[in-house]
Coordinates of N, CA and C in Angstrom, one line a residue:
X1 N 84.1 155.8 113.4 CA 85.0 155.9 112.3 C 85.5 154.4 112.0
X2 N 85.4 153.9 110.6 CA 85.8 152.7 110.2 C 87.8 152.5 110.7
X3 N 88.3 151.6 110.6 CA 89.7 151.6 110.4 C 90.2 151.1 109.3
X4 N 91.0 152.4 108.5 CA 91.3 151.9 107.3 C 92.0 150.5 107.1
X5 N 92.8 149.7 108.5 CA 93.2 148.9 108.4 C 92.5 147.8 108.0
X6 N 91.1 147.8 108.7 CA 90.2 146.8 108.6 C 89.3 146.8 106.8
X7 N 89.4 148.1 106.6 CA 89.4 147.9 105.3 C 90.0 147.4 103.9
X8 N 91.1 147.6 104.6 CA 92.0 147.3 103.7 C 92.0 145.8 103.6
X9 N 92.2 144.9 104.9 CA 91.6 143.3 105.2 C 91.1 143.0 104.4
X10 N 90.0 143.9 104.7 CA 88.3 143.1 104.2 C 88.2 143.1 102.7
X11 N 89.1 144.1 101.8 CA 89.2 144.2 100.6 C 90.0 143.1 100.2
X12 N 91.2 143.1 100.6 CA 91.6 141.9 100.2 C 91.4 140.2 100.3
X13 N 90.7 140.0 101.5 CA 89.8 138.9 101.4 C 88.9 139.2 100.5
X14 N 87.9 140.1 100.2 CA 86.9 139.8 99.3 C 87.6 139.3 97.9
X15 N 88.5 140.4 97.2 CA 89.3 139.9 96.2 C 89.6 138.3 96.2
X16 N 90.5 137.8 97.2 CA 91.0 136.6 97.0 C 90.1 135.6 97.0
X17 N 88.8 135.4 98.0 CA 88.0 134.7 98.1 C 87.0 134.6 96.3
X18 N 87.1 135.7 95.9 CA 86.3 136.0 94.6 C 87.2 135.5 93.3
X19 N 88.5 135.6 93.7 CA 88.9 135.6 92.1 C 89.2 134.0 92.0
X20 N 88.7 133.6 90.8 CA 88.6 132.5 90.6 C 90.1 131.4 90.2
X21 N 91.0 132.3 90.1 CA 92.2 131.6 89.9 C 92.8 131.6 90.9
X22 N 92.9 132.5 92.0 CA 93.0 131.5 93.4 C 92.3 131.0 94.3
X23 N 91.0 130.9 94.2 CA 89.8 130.4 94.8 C 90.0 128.7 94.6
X24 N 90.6 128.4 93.0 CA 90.6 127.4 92.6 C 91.3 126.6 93.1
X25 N 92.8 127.2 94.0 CA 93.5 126.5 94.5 C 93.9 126.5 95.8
X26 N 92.5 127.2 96.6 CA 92.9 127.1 97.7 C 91.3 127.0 98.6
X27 N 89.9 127.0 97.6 CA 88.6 126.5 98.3 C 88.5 127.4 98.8
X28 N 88.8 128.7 99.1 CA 88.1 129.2 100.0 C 88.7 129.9 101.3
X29 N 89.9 129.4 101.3 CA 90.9 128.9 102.9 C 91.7 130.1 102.9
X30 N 90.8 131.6 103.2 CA 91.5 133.0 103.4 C 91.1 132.9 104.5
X31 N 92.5 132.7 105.3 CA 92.1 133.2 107.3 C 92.7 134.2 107.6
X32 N 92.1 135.0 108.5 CA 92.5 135.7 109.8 C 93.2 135.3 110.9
X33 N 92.1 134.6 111.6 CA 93.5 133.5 112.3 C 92.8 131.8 111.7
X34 N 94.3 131.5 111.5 CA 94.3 130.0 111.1 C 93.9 128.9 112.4
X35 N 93.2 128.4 112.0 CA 93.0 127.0 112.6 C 93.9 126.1 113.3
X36 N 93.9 125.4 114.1 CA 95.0 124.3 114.4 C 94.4 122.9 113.1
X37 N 95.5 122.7 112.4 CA 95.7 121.4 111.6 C 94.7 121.9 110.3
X38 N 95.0 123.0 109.6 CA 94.6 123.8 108.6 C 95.0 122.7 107.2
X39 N 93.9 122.8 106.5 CA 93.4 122.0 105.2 C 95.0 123.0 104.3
X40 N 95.8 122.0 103.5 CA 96.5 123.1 102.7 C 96.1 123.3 101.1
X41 N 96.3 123.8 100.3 CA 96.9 124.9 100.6 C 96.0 126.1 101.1
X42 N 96.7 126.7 101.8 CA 95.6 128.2 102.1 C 96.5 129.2 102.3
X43 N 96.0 130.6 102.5 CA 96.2 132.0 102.7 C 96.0 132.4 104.3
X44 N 96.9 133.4 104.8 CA 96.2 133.9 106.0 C 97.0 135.3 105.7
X45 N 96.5 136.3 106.7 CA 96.6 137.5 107.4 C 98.2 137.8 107.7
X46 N 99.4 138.5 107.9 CA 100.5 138.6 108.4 C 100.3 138.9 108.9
X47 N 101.6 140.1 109.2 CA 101.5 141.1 109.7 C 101.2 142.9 108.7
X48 N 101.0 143.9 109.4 CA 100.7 144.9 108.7 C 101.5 146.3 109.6
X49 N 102.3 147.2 108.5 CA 102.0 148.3 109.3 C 101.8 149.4 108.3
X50 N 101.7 151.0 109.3 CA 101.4 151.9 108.1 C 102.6 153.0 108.3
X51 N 102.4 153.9 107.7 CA 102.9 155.3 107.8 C 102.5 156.3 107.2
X52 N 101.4 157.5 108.5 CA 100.8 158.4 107.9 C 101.7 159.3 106.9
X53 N 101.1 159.3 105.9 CA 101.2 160.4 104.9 C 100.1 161.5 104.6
X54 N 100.1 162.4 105.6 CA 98.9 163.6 105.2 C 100.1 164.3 104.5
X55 N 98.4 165.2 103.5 CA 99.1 166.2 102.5 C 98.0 166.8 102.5
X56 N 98.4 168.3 103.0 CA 97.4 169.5 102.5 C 96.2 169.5 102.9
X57 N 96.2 169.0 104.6 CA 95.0 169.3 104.9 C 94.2 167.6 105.3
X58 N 94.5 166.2 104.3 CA 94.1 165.5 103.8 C 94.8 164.7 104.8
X59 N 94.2 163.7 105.7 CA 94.6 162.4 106.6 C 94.8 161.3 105.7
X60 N 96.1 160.8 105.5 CA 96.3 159.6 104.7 C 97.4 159.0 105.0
X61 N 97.2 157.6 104.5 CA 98.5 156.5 105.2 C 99.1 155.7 104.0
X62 N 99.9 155.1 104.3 CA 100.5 154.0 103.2 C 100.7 153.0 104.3
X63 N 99.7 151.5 103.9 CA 99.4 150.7 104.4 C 100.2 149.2 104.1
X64 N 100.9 148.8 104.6 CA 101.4 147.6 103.9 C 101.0 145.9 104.4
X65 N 100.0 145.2 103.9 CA 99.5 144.1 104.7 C 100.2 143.0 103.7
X66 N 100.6 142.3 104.6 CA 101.4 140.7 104.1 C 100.3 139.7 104.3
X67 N 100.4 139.2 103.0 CA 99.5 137.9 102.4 C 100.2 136.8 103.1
X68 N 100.2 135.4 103.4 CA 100.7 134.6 103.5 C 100.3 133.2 103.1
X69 N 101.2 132.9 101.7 CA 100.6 131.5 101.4 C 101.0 130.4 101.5
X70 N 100.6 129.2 101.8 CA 101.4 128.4 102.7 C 100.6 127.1 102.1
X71 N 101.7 126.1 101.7 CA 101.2 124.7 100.9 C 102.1 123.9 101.2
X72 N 101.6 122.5 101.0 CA 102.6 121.5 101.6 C 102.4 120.2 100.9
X73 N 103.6 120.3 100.0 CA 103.7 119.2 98.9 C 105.1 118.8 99.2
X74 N 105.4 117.9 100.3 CA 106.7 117.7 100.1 C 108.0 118.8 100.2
X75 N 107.8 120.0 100.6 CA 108.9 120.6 100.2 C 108.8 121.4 98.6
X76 N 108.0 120.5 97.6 CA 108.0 121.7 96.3 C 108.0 123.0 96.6
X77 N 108.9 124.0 95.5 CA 108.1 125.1 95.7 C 107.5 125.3 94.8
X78 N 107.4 124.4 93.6 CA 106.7 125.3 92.6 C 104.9 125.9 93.3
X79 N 104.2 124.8 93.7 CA 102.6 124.9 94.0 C 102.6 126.3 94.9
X80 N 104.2 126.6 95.3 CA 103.6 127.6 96.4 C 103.7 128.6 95.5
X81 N 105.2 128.9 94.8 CA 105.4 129.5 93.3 C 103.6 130.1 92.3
X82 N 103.3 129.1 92.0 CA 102.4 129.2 91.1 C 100.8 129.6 92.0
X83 N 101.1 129.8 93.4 CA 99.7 130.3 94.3 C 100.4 131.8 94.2
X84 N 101.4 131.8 94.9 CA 102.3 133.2 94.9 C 101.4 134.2 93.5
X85 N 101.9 133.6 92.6 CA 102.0 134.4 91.4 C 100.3 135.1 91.1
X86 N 99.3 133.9 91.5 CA 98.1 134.0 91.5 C 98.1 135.1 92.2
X87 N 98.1 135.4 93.4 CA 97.8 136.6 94.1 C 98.5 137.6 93.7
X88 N 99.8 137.5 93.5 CA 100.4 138.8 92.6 C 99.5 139.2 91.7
X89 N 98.7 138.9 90.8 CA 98.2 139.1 89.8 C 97.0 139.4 90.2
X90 N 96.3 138.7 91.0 CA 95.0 139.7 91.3 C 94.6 140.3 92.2
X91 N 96.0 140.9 92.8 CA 95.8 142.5 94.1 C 96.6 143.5 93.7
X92 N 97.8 143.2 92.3 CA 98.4 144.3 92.0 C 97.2 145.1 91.3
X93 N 97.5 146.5 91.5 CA 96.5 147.2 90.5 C 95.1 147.0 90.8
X94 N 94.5 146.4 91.9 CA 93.3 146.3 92.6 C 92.8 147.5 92.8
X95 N 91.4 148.0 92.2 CA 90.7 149.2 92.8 C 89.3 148.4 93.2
X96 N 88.7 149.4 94.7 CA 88.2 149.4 95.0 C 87.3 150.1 95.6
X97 N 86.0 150.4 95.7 CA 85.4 150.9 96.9 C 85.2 150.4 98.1
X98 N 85.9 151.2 99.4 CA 85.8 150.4 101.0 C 84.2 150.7 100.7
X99 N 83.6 150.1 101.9 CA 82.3 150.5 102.1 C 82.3 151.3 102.9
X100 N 83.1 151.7 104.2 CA 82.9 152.9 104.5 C 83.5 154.4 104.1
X101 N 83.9 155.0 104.9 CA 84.2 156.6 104.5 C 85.6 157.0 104.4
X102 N 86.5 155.4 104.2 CA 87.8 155.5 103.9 C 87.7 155.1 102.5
X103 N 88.8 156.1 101.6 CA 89.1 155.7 100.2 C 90.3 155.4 100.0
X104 N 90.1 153.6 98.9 CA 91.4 153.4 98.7 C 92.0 154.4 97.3
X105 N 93.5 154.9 97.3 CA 93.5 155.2 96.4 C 94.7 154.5 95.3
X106 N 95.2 153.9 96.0 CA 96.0 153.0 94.8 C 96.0 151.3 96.0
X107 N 96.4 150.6 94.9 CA 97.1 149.4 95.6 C 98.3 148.4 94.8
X108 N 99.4 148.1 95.6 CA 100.0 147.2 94.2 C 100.4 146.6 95.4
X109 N 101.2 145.1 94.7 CA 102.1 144.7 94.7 C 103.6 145.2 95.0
X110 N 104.2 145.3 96.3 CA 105.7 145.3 96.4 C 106.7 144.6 96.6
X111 N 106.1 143.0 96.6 CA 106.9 142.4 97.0 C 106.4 140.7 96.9
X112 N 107.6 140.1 96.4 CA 106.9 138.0 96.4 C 108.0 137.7 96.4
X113 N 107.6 136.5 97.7 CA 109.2 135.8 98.2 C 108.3 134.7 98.4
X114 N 109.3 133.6 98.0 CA 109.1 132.2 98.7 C 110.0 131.5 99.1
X115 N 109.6 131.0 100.2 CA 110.9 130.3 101.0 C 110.7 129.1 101.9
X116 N 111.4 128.3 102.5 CA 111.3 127.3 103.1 C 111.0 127.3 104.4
X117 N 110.1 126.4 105.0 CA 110.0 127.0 106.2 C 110.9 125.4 107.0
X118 N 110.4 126.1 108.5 CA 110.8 124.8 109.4 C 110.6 123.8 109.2
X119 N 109.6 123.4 109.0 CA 108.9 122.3 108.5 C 109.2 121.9 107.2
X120 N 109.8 120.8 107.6 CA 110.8 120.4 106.1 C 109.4 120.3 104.5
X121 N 108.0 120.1 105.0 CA 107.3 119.8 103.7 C 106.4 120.6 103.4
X122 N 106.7 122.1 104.0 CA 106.1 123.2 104.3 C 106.9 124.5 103.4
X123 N 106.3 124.7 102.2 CA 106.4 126.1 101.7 C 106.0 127.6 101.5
X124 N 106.6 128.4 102.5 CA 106.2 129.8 103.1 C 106.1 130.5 101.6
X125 N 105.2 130.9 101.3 CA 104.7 132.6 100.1 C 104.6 133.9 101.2
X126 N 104.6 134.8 100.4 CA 104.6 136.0 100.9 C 104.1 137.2 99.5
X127 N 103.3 137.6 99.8 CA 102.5 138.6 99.1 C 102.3 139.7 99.5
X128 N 103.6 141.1 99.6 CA 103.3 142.1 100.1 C 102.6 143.4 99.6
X129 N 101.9 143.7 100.2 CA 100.8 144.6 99.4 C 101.0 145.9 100.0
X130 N 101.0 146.9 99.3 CA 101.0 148.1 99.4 C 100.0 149.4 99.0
X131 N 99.1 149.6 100.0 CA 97.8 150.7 99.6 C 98.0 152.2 100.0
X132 N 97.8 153.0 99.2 CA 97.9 154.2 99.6 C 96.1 154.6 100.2
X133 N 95.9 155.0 101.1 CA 94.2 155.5 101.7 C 94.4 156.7 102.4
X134 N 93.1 157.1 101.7 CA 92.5 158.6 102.4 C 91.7 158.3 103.6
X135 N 91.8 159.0 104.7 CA 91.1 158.4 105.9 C 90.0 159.4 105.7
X136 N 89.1 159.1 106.2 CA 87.8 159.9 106.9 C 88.1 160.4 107.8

């Protein structure tokens, strides 16, 4: 049996790596695990959790996986602002077919924060995603 979790990943990397308005601004640079001394700006993996929601018989979860986008212009936020927003826009309302025998059945957008990080020329994004799936 696939894990919906892994599905859910893999969907959203495919989206991001594909859609061409943030492909454009970030090459390509969707990690799982990041690199030491990572090219900026790029995307990685957060953290994720779920909470089963069966109904009537039917195995299902609500999945929440955190985007992470991360740019480094001095401290600006707009570049991280204007990557943020990119991703907002193309994983809210995202349908898809997993390829295995889990179905997604919704996905949006619940959440975009950006904030400062430690690193004084370092600007943290956050793109929380929220999918409802039927498990196999």
């Amino acid at each position: 049996m696939a894990s919906p979790s892994l599905d859910l990943q893999a969907a959203v990397y495919q989206r991001l790596t594909s859609d061409q308005s943030v492909n454009s601004m970030v090459g390509g640079r969707v990690f799982d695990n990041v690199h030491e001394n990572p090219t900026f700006p790029y995307i990685s993996f957060g953290p994720s959790y779920y909470s089963p929601s069966d109904s009537e018989g039917i195995a299902a979860r609500d999945e929440t996986l955190q985007v992470d986008i991360w740019t480094n212009e001095q401290g600006k936020k707009r570049p991280c602002r204007v990557l943020t927003d990119a991703v907002k826009k193309s994983l809210h309302g995202y349908a898809v077919e997993f390829a295995g025998e889990n179905a997604l059945v919704e996905m949006e957008v619940t959440l975009v924060r950006v904030m400062d990080d430690p690193s004084e020329s370092i600007v943290h994004g956050v793109v929380q995603v929220t999918a409802m799936i039927e498990e196999a």
